[in-house]
């Protein structure tokens, strides 16, 4: 069994004082161990990042940009290798894994134009002989802490902009599927990013807390569940760092009776069950307005048996296993308890049997779900779709706005007026009109509202350039040549 080690200052590093298991979720096999970083390991990574900072910060923007063009090329060339690694430790099907690499590439493409993104402003002659300009300088060392569900894409959300802006990084990936980040760090180096600029430390909360508390770290980017995001935000900001902490979600998709029902049912199936529901932008609540409810439930029910569930490496699989056995059992327990809460189980995926020891579960469709049920209030993070029936569009909108999460929200309709009202009134950070998963492209920033984000900066895109830089404003005074008393030794009217 191989040991996954940290990657610090360009080298694999670490002795296994504590380790954790990394499984192949499709077989249930314990395939690797990963070192859990000690405080000393984290300090070594921070020291490497601090030592690399002055030279990287001084590296010209042109050189950084050239490195990023090469990085883009290398990541594209090795996307199959990255995707295979994601599938082997996360379990998602290969096409999904390739999709996350492709979405991460958008962030590299965006950051490659760093010469443009880091431009300052200049105001000339604000007073006699006085000019003012500002520059964007890197903040220093950035700590990045990422979740299990996108082991390539979410690290790329953070590290591409942070490093492009001249910062150095200590990245703590999820301990459940850590290998892809080590490969990412090696590819960054192969592209020309110097040793020490991107360091990876594995582990659990011991490693995370050492990053949060260290005076050698200046900013924290976190993505994960809401309780941890809240705690990270509080602890890191208490030690004086700037923090963005993206949390969990409960995303609603409203369907009005005038919508194209086939398109809405297809969208609901792929958005609820894709990647086994382990996406922060997955649709987990379908809000069926008036006459749309029964046709939708019927259309989804007929589509479910056609979904191919199996190993992510099998060519025709559309959905893989869940991340761990414990998580699979937790998801199943929500389905088991749903009838006692009053929900109608239209399709029960929790009892489906698979010819494998992997962490598989079938997909579930629940109807007549009410807002006080656990299947509505909790982020289940599995292939469970809850249908809530309401009479009016206003009632549907109120449901979203009263929900404590505010990541994504979608509306399916043919009515432009309703769509415009939805866009104007809905309280969520990312909104889809006839688009079930409105994850912004790389040139816009990603982030939710309410309990889906602690801090004020969204991630990647334009907001990341602000987050990873500090503005410095310079006011300079040079006397008008006509007023100057200094003898230059040559005539001023040259
Ligand atoms: P998680 O919160 O359990 O873990 C996230 C990271 O925090 C991991 O690196 C983990 O090692 C670390 N961590 C866990 N417990 C900790 C503790 N007590 N103290 C310090 N660090 C700790 O999340 P997960 O299960 O890996 O990922 C799934 C969650 O992430 C879901 O809630 C999902 O909605 C959310 N997510 C959100 C977004 C978004 O953009 N808002 C994107 C992806 C995932």
Coordinates of C-alpha atoms and ligand atoms in Angstrom, one line a residue:
X1 CA 0.0 0.0 0.0
X2 CA 1.5 3.3 -1.0
X3 CA 1.9 6.3 1.3
X4 CA 0.8 9.8 0.1
X5 CA 3.2 12.4 1.4
X6 CA 3.2 16.2 1.6
X7 CA 4.8 18.2 -1.1
X8 CA 7.0 21.0 0.4
X9 CA 9.6 23.1 -1.3
X10 CA 9.4 21.0 -4.4
X11 CA 9.9 17.7 -2.8
X12 CA 7.7 14.9 -1.3
X13 CA 8.1 15.2 2.4
X14 CA 6.9 13.7 5.7
X15 CA 7.2 10.7 8.1
X16 CA 4.0 9.0 9.0
X17 CA 3.4 9.7 12.7
X18 CA -0.4 9.7 12.0
X19 CA -2.0 8.5 8.8
X20 CA -5.5 8.1 7.4
X21 CA -7.0 5.7 4.8
X22 CA -7.8 6.6 1.2
X23 CA -10.3 4.3 -0.3
X24 CA -11.3 3.3 -3.8
X25 CA -15.1 4.1 -3.4
X26 CA -16.0 1.8 -6.3
X27 CA -14.6 -1.3 -4.7
X28 CA -14.5 -0.3 -1.0
X29 CA -10.8 -1.2 -1.0
X30 CA -8.3 0.7 1.3
X31 CA -5.8 1.6 -1.5
X32 CA -3.4 4.2 0.1
X33 CA -2.5 5.8 3.4
X34 CA -2.1 9.6 3.6
X35 CA 0.1 11.3 6.1
X36 CA -1.8 13.6 8.5
X37 CA 0.4 16.7 9.0
X38 CA 1.7 17.7 12.4
X39 CA 2.1 21.4 13.4
X40 CA 5.8 21.0 12.6
X41 CA 4.9 19.8 9.0
X42 CA 2.7 22.8 8.5
X43 CA 5.4 25.1 9.9
X44 CA 7.9 23.6 7.4
X45 CA 5.4 24.3 4.6
X46 CA 4.8 27.9 5.7
X47 CA 8.6 28.5 6.1
X48 CA 9.1 27.3 2.5
X49 CA 6.2 29.5 1.3
X50 CA 7.6 32.6 3.1
X51 CA 11.1 32.0 1.8
X52 CA 9.8 31.7 -1.8
X53 CA 7.6 34.8 -1.5
X54 CA 10.2 37.7 -2.1
X55 CA 11.5 36.2 -5.4
X56 CA 8.1 35.1 -6.7
X57 CA 6.6 38.5 -5.9
X58 CA 9.4 40.2 -7.8
X59 CA 9.1 37.8 -10.8
X60 CA 7.9 39.9 -13.8
X61 CA 4.3 39.8 -14.8
X62 CA 5.4 38.8 -18.3
X63 CA 7.3 35.8 -17.0
X64 CA 4.4 34.8 -14.7
X65 CA 2.1 35.0 -17.6
X66 CA 4.3 32.8 -19.8
X67 CA 4.4 30.2 -17.0
X68 CA 0.6 30.2 -16.9
X69 CA 0.3 29.7 -20.7
X70 CA 2.6 26.6 -20.2
X71 CA 0.6 25.5 -17.2
X72 CA -2.6 25.6 -19.2
X73 CA -0.9 23.5 -21.9
X74 CA 0.4 20.9 -19.4
X75 CA -2.9 20.6 -17.5
X76 CA -4.7 20.0 -20.8
X77 CA -2.2 17.4 -21.9
X78 CA -2.4 15.6 -18.5
X79 CA -6.2 16.0 -18.0
X80 CA -6.8 12.3 -18.5
X81 CA -4.2 11.4 -15.8
X82 CA -5.8 14.0 -13.4
X83 CA -9.3 12.7 -14.1
X84 CA -8.3 9.1 -13.6
X85 CA -6.8 10.0 -10.2
X86 CA -10.0 11.9 -9.2
X87 CA -12.1 8.9 -10.2
X88 CA -9.9 6.4 -8.3
X89 CA -10.2 8.3 -5.0
X90 CA -13.5 10.2 -5.3
X91 CA -15.5 7.7 -7.3
X92 CA -17.2 10.1 -9.8
X93 CA -17.5 8.9 -13.3
X94 CA -14.6 9.7 -15.6
X95 CA -16.6 12.2 -17.8
X96 CA -17.5 14.1 -14.6
X97 CA -13.8 14.1 -13.5
X98 CA -12.7 15.3 -16.9
X99 CA -15.4 18.0 -16.6
X100 CA -13.9 19.3 -13.4
X101 CA -10.5 19.5 -14.9
X102 CA -11.9 21.5 -17.8
X103 CA -13.7 23.9 -15.4
X104 CA -10.4 24.3 -13.5
X105 CA -8.7 25.2 -16.7
X106 CA -11.0 28.2 -17.1
X107 CA -9.4 29.6 -13.9
X108 CA -5.9 29.2 -15.4
X109 CA -7.0 30.8 -18.6
X110 CA -8.5 33.8 -16.7
X111 CA -5.4 34.2 -14.5
X112 CA -3.0 34.0 -17.5
X113 CA -4.1 37.6 -18.4
X114 CA -2.6 38.8 -15.1
X115 CA -0.9 41.8 -16.7
X116 CA -4.3 43.2 -17.4
X117 CA -5.8 42.0 -14.1
X118 CA -3.1 43.6 -11.9
X119 CA -3.3 47.0 -13.6
X120 CA -3.4 50.0 -11.2
X121 CA -5.0 53.4 -11.7
X122 CA -3.4 56.9 -12.1
X123 CA -4.8 60.4 -11.5
X124 CA -2.5 63.1 -12.8
X125 CA -2.2 66.6 -11.4
X126 CA -4.8 66.2 -8.6
X127 CA -3.2 69.3 -7.2
X128 CA -0.2 71.4 -8.4
X129 CA 2.6 68.9 -9.2
X130 CA 0.8 66.1 -7.3
X131 CA -0.2 62.8 -8.9
X132 CA -1.8 59.8 -7.3
X133 CA -1.6 56.2 -8.4
X134 CA -2.4 52.8 -6.9
X135 CA -0.9 49.3 -7.3
X136 CA -2.1 45.8 -6.3
X137 CA 0.4 44.0 -4.3
X138 CA 0.2 40.3 -3.2
X139 CA -0.9 39.7 0.4
X140 CA 1.9 37.1 1.2
X141 CA 1.3 33.5 2.1
X142 CA -2.2 32.1 1.4
X143 CA -3.6 29.1 3.2
X144 CA -6.0 27.1 1.0
X145 CA -8.3 24.4 2.5
X146 CA -10.4 22.3 0.2
X147 CA -13.2 19.8 0.3
X148 CA -13.4 16.2 -1.1
X149 CA -15.9 16.7 -3.8
X150 CA -13.8 18.6 -6.4
X151 CA -10.2 17.5 -5.7
X152 CA -8.8 19.3 -8.8
X153 CA -11.3 22.1 -9.6
X154 CA -11.7 23.7 -6.1
X155 CA -7.9 23.9 -5.5
X156 CA -7.6 25.5 -8.9
X157 CA -10.3 28.0 -8.0
X158 CA -7.9 29.3 -5.3
X159 CA -4.3 28.6 -6.2
X160 CA -4.3 29.9 -9.8
X161 CA -5.4 33.4 -8.8
X162 CA -3.4 33.5 -5.6
X163 CA -0.1 32.5 -7.3
X164 CA -0.7 34.7 -10.4
X165 CA -1.1 37.7 -8.1
X166 CA 2.4 37.0 -6.6
X167 CA 1.5 35.1 -3.5
X168 CA 2.8 31.8 -2.3
X169 CA 0.5 29.0 -1.0
X170 CA 0.1 26.3 1.6
X171 CA -2.7 24.0 0.3
X172 CA -4.4 21.5 2.6
X173 CA -6.6 19.2 0.4
X174 CA -9.3 16.8 1.7
X175 CA -7.7 13.8 3.4
X176 CA -10.3 11.6 1.6
X177 CA -8.9 12.1 -2.0
X178 CA -5.5 13.9 -1.6
X179 CA -3.5 12.5 -4.5
X180 CA -4.6 14.9 -7.3
X181 CA -3.3 17.9 -5.5
X182 CA 0.2 16.5 -5.3
X183 CA 0.1 15.9 -9.1
X184 CA -1.2 19.5 -9.5
X185 CA 1.7 20.9 -7.5
X186 CA 4.2 18.9 -9.6
X187 CA 2.6 20.2 -12.8
X188 CA 2.8 23.8 -11.5
X189 CA 6.5 23.2 -11.0
X190 CA 7.0 21.6 -14.4
X191 CA 5.4 24.8 -15.9
X192 CA 8.0 26.9 -14.2
X193 CA 6.5 27.9 -10.8
X194 CA 9.5 27.8 -8.5
X195 CA 9.8 25.3 -5.6
X196 CA 8.2 26.6 -2.4
X197 CA 5.5 28.7 -4.2
X198 CA 2.9 25.9 -4.0
X199 CA 3.2 23.5 -1.0
X200 CA 0.8 20.8 -0.1
X201 CA 0.3 19.5 3.4
X202 CA -2.2 16.7 4.0
X203 CA -4.2 16.0 7.1
X204 CA -7.1 16.8 9.3
X205 CA -8.0 19.6 11.7
X206 CA -4.5 19.5 13.4
X207 CA -3.0 20.7 10.1
X208 CA -5.9 23.1 9.4
X209 CA -5.6 24.8 12.8
X210 CA -1.8 25.2 12.5
X211 CA -2.5 27.1 9.2
X212 CA -5.2 29.2 10.7
X213 CA -3.2 30.2 13.8
X214 CA 0.1 30.8 12.2
X215 CA 1.3 34.4 12.0
X216 CA 3.2 33.3 8.8
X217 CA -0.1 33.0 6.9
X218 CA -1.8 36.2 5.7
X219 CA -5.1 35.0 4.0
X220 CA -7.3 31.9 4.1
X221 CA -9.5 30.5 1.3
X222 CA -11.7 27.7 2.5
X223 CA -14.4 25.7 0.8
X224 CA -16.4 23.0 2.6
X225 CA -19.4 22.4 4.8
X226 CA -21.2 25.3 6.6
X227 CA -20.3 24.4 10.3
X228 CA -16.6 24.1 9.4
X229 CA -16.7 27.2 7.2
X230 CA -18.2 29.3 10.0
X231 CA -15.6 28.0 12.5
X232 CA -12.7 28.6 10.0
X233 CA -14.0 32.2 9.4
X234 CA -14.1 33.0 13.1
X235 CA -10.8 31.4 14.0
X236 CA -8.7 32.8 11.1
X237 CA -10.2 36.3 11.3
X238 CA -9.6 36.4 15.0
X239 CA -5.9 35.9 14.2
X240 CA -6.0 38.9 11.9
X241 CA -6.2 37.2 8.5
X242 CA -8.5 38.0 5.6
X243 CA -10.8 35.1 5.1
X244 CA -13.2 33.8 2.5
X245 CA -15.0 30.6 3.6
X246 CA -17.5 29.1 1.3
X247 CA -20.0 26.7 2.9
X248 CA -22.7 24.2 2.1
X249 CA -25.9 24.5 0.2
X250 CA -29.5 23.4 -0.3
X251 CA -30.2 24.5 -3.9
X252 CA -33.8 24.9 -5.1
X253 CA -35.1 24.6 -8.6
X254 CA -38.6 26.1 -9.2
X255 CA -40.6 24.8 -12.1
X256 CA -43.6 26.9 -13.3
X257 CA -46.5 25.2 -15.1
X258 CA -45.6 26.9 -18.4
X259 CA -42.1 25.4 -18.5
X260 CA -41.0 22.7 -21.0
X261 CA -41.6 19.7 -18.7
X262 CA -39.3 17.4 -20.5
X263 CA -36.4 19.8 -20.4
X264 CA -37.1 20.5 -16.7
X265 CA -37.2 16.8 -15.9
X266 CA -34.0 16.1 -17.7
X267 CA -32.4 19.1 -15.9
X268 CA -33.6 17.9 -12.5
X269 CA -32.3 14.4 -13.0
X270 CA -28.8 15.5 -14.1
X271 CA -28.6 18.3 -11.5
X272 CA -29.8 16.1 -8.6
X273 CA -28.1 12.8 -9.3
X274 CA -25.0 13.8 -11.3
X275 CA -21.8 13.1 -9.3
X276 CA -24.1 11.2 -6.9
X277 CA -25.5 14.5 -5.6
X278 CA -22.1 15.4 -4.1
X279 CA -21.9 18.8 -5.7
X280 CA -22.4 22.1 -3.8
X281 CA -24.5 23.3 -6.8
X282 CA -26.6 20.1 -7.0
X283 CA -30.3 20.6 -7.0
X284 CA -31.7 19.0 -3.9
X285 CA -35.2 20.6 -3.8
X286 CA -37.6 20.8 -6.7
X287 CA -40.3 23.3 -6.1
X288 CA -43.2 22.3 -8.3
X289 CA -45.7 25.2 -8.8
X290 CA -49.4 24.3 -9.2
X291 CA -50.1 22.0 -12.2
X292 CA -46.4 21.3 -12.8
X293 CA -46.1 18.8 -9.9
X294 CA -47.6 15.6 -11.1
X295 CA -46.2 15.7 -14.7
X296 CA -42.8 16.5 -13.3
X297 CA -42.8 13.7 -10.7
X298 CA -44.0 11.2 -13.4
X299 CA -41.4 12.4 -15.9
X300 CA -38.6 12.0 -13.3
X301 CA -39.8 8.6 -12.1
X302 CA -39.7 7.3 -15.7
X303 CA -36.2 8.6 -16.2
X304 CA -34.7 7.1 -13.0
X305 CA -34.5 3.4 -14.1
X306 CA -32.5 4.4 -17.2
X307 CA -29.7 5.9 -15.1
X308 CA -26.6 3.7 -15.2
X309 CA -25.0 3.4 -11.7
X310 CA -21.6 1.8 -11.6
X311 CA -17.8 2.2 -11.3
X312 CA -16.6 5.5 -12.6
X313 CA -14.2 3.8 -14.9
X314 CA -16.9 1.7 -16.7
X315 CA -17.7 3.4 -20.0
X316 CA -21.5 3.7 -19.7
X317 CA -21.7 4.6 -16.0
X318 CA -23.5 7.9 -15.4
X319 CA -23.3 7.9 -11.6
X320 CA -20.6 6.4 -9.3
X321 CA -20.5 5.6 -5.6
X322 CA -20.5 8.0 -2.6
X323 CA -17.2 9.0 -1.0
X324 CA -17.2 6.7 2.1
X325 CA -19.2 3.9 3.5
X326 CA -20.3 6.1 6.5
X327 CA -21.5 8.8 4.2
X328 CA -23.5 6.2 2.1
X329 CA -25.1 5.0 5.3
X330 CA -26.0 8.5 6.5
X331 CA -27.6 9.3 3.1
X332 CA -29.6 6.0 3.3
X333 CA -30.8 6.9 6.8
X334 CA -32.4 10.2 5.6
X335 CA -34.4 8.1 3.0
X336 CA -35.4 5.5 5.6
X337 CA -36.7 8.2 8.0
X338 CA -38.6 10.2 5.3
X339 CA -41.9 8.3 5.5
X340 CA -42.1 8.7 9.2
X341 CA -41.7 12.5 8.7
X342 CA -44.6 12.4 6.2
X343 CA -42.8 12.4 2.9
X344 CA -43.9 10.1 0.1
X345 CA -41.1 7.9 -1.2
X346 CA -41.7 7.7 -5.0
X347 CA -38.4 5.9 -5.7
X348 CA -36.3 4.4 -2.9
X349 CA -32.6 4.2 -3.9
X350 CA -31.5 3.3 -0.4
X351 CA -32.6 -0.3 -0.7
X352 CA -31.0 -0.9 -4.1
X353 CA -28.4 -3.7 -4.0
X354 CA -25.1 -3.6 -5.9
X355 CA -22.8 -6.5 -6.9
X356 CA -19.8 -4.7 -5.3
X357 CA -18.3 -3.8 -1.9
X358 CA -18.1 -0.2 -3.1
X359 CA -20.0 2.7 -1.5
X360 CA -22.9 2.6 -4.0
X361 CA -26.5 3.8 -3.4
X362 CA -29.4 4.2 -5.8
X363 CA -31.2 7.4 -6.5
X364 CA -34.2 8.6 -4.5
X365 CA -37.2 10.7 -5.3
X366 CA -39.3 12.1 -2.5
X367 CA -42.7 13.8 -2.9
X368 CA -44.9 16.0 -0.6
X369 CA -41.8 17.2 1.3
X370 CA -42.5 19.9 3.9
X371 CA -40.1 22.5 5.2
X372 CA -39.9 21.1 8.7
X373 CA -38.6 17.7 7.6
X374 CA -35.0 16.7 8.0
X375 CA -34.8 15.8 4.3
X376 CA -35.6 19.5 3.6
X377 CA -33.6 21.3 6.3
X378 CA -30.3 19.2 6.1
X379 CA -27.7 19.2 3.3
X380 CA -27.9 15.5 2.5
X381 CA -25.1 15.6 -0.1
X382 CA -26.3 12.5 -1.9
X383 CA -28.6 11.4 -4.8
X384 CA -31.9 12.4 -3.0
X385 CA -34.3 14.8 -4.7
X386 CA -37.1 16.3 -2.6
X387 CA -40.2 17.6 -4.3
X388 CA -42.1 20.4 -2.5
X389 CA -45.5 21.3 -3.9
X390 CA -46.7 24.9 -3.8
X391 CA -49.6 26.8 -5.3
X392 CA -47.9 30.0 -6.5
X393 CA -44.7 31.5 -7.8
X394 CA -44.6 33.9 -4.8
X395 CA -44.8 30.9 -2.4
X396 CA -41.9 29.2 -4.2
X397 CA -39.8 32.3 -4.1
X398 CA -40.5 32.8 -0.4
X399 CA -39.3 29.3 0.3
X400 CA -35.9 30.0 -1.2
X401 CA -35.6 33.4 0.5
X402 CA -36.4 31.9 3.9
X403 CA -33.9 29.1 3.5
X404 CA -30.7 29.6 5.5
X405 CA -28.5 28.7 2.6
X406 CA -28.1 30.8 -0.5
X407 CA -25.7 29.2 -3.0
X408 CA -27.6 28.5 -6.2
X409 CA -31.2 28.8 -7.3
X410 CA -32.9 28.1 -10.6
X411 CA -36.2 28.8 -12.3
X412 CA -37.7 27.0 -15.3
X413 CA -40.3 28.9 -17.2
X414 CA -41.2 30.4 -20.6
X415 CA -42.4 33.6 -18.9
X416 CA -39.8 36.4 -19.2
X417 CA -41.6 38.6 -16.7
X418 CA -41.5 35.8 -14.0
X419 CA -37.8 35.2 -14.9
X420 CA -37.0 38.9 -14.4
X421 CA -38.8 39.1 -11.1
X422 CA -37.0 35.9 -9.9
X423 CA -33.6 37.4 -10.9
X424 CA -34.5 40.6 -9.0
X425 CA -35.9 39.1 -5.8
X426 CA -34.2 35.8 -5.2
X427 CA -31.7 35.7 -2.3
X428 CA -28.9 33.5 -3.7
X429 CA -25.5 34.2 -5.1
X430 CA -25.8 32.2 -8.3
X431 CA -29.0 32.2 -10.3
X432 CA -30.1 30.0 -13.3
X433 CA -32.9 30.8 -15.7
X434 CA -33.7 27.5 -17.4
X435 CA -30.2 26.5 -16.3
X436 CA -30.2 24.0 -13.3
X437 CA -26.6 24.5 -12.2
X438 CA -25.6 28.1 -12.8
X439 CA -21.9 27.8 -11.9
X440 CA -20.3 31.0 -13.3
X441 CA -17.7 30.8 -16.1
X442 CA -14.1 31.7 -15.1
X443 CA -14.5 35.4 -16.0
X444 CA -17.1 35.8 -13.3
X445 CA -16.8 35.0 -9.6
X446 CA -18.4 32.1 -7.7
X447 CA -20.1 32.4 -4.3
X448 CA -23.3 32.1 -2.4
X449 CA -25.1 34.2 0.1
X450 CA -26.3 33.6 3.7
X451 CA -24.8 30.4 5.3
X452 CA -23.2 29.5 2.0
X453 CA -20.4 32.1 2.4
X454 CA -18.6 33.6 5.4
X455 CA -16.7 36.7 4.4
X456 CA -17.5 39.0 1.5
X457 CA -15.3 37.9 -1.3
X458 CA -16.5 35.3 -3.9
X459 CA -14.0 32.9 -5.3
X460 CA -12.0 32.9 -8.6
X461 CA -12.6 35.6 -11.3
X462 CA -12.4 39.3 -10.6
X463 CA -13.2 39.1 -6.9
X464 CA -10.3 36.8 -6.4
X465 CA -7.9 39.4 -7.7
X466 CA -9.1 41.8 -5.0
X467 CA -9.0 39.1 -2.4
X468 CA -5.4 38.0 -3.1
X469 CA -4.0 41.6 -3.4
X470 CA -3.7 44.6 -1.2
X471 CA -4.1 48.0 -2.7
X472 CA -1.3 50.6 -2.1
X473 CA -2.0 54.2 -3.0
X474 CA 1.0 56.4 -3.8
X475 CA 0.7 60.2 -3.7
X476 CA 3.8 61.9 -5.2
X477 CA 4.7 65.6 -5.6
X478 CA 7.1 66.8 -8.2
X479 CA 7.5 70.6 -8.5
X480 CA 6.5 72.0 -11.9
X481 CA 9.7 72.4 -13.9
X482 CA 9.0 76.2 -14.0
X483 CA 8.9 76.4 -10.2
X484 CA 11.9 74.2 -9.5
X485 CA 14.9 75.7 -7.9
X486 CA 17.1 72.7 -8.4
X487 CA 20.1 73.3 -10.7
X488 CA 20.1 70.4 -13.2
X489 CA 23.3 71.5 -14.8
X490 CA 21.6 71.9 -18.2
X491 CA 18.9 74.3 -19.4
X492 CA 15.3 73.3 -18.6
X493 CA 14.1 74.4 -22.0
X494 CA 16.0 71.6 -23.8
Ligands
LIG1 P1 -15.8 19.4 5.2 O1 -16.2 20.7 5.7 O2 -16.0 18.2 6.0 O3 -14.2 19.5 4.9 C1 -13.6 20.6 4.2 C2 -12.1 20.7 4.6 O4 -12.1 21.1 6.0 C3 -11.3 19.5 4.4 O5 -10.0 19.8 4.0 C4 -11.3 18.9 5.9 O6 -10.1 18.2 6.1 C5 -11.3 20.2 6.7 N1 -12.0 20.0 8.0 C6 -13.0 19.1 8.3 N2 -13.3 19.2 9.6 C7 -12.5 20.1 10.1 C8 -12.4 20.7 11.5 N3 -13.2 20.3 12.5 N4 -11.5 21.7 11.7 C9 -10.7 22.1 10.7 N5 -10.8 21.6 9.4 C10 -11.7 20.6 9.1 O7 -16.4 19.3 3.8 P2 -16.3 18.0 2.8 O8 -17.2 16.9 3.3 O9 -15.0 17.7 2.4 O10 -17.0 18.6 1.5 C11 -18.4 18.7 1.3 C12 -19.0 20.0 1.7 O11 -18.4 21.1 1.0 C13 -20.5 20.2 1.4 O12 -21.1 20.8 2.5 C14 -20.5 21.1 0.2 O13 -21.7 21.8 0.0 C15 -19.4 22.0 0.5 N6 -18.9 22.6 -0.7 C16 -19.1 23.9 -0.9 C17 -18.7 24.5 -2.1 C18 -19.0 25.9 -2.4 O14 -18.5 26.5 -3.3 N7 -19.8 26.6 -1.6 C19 -18.0 23.8 -3.1 C20 -17.7 22.5 -2.8 C21 -18.1 21.9 -1.6

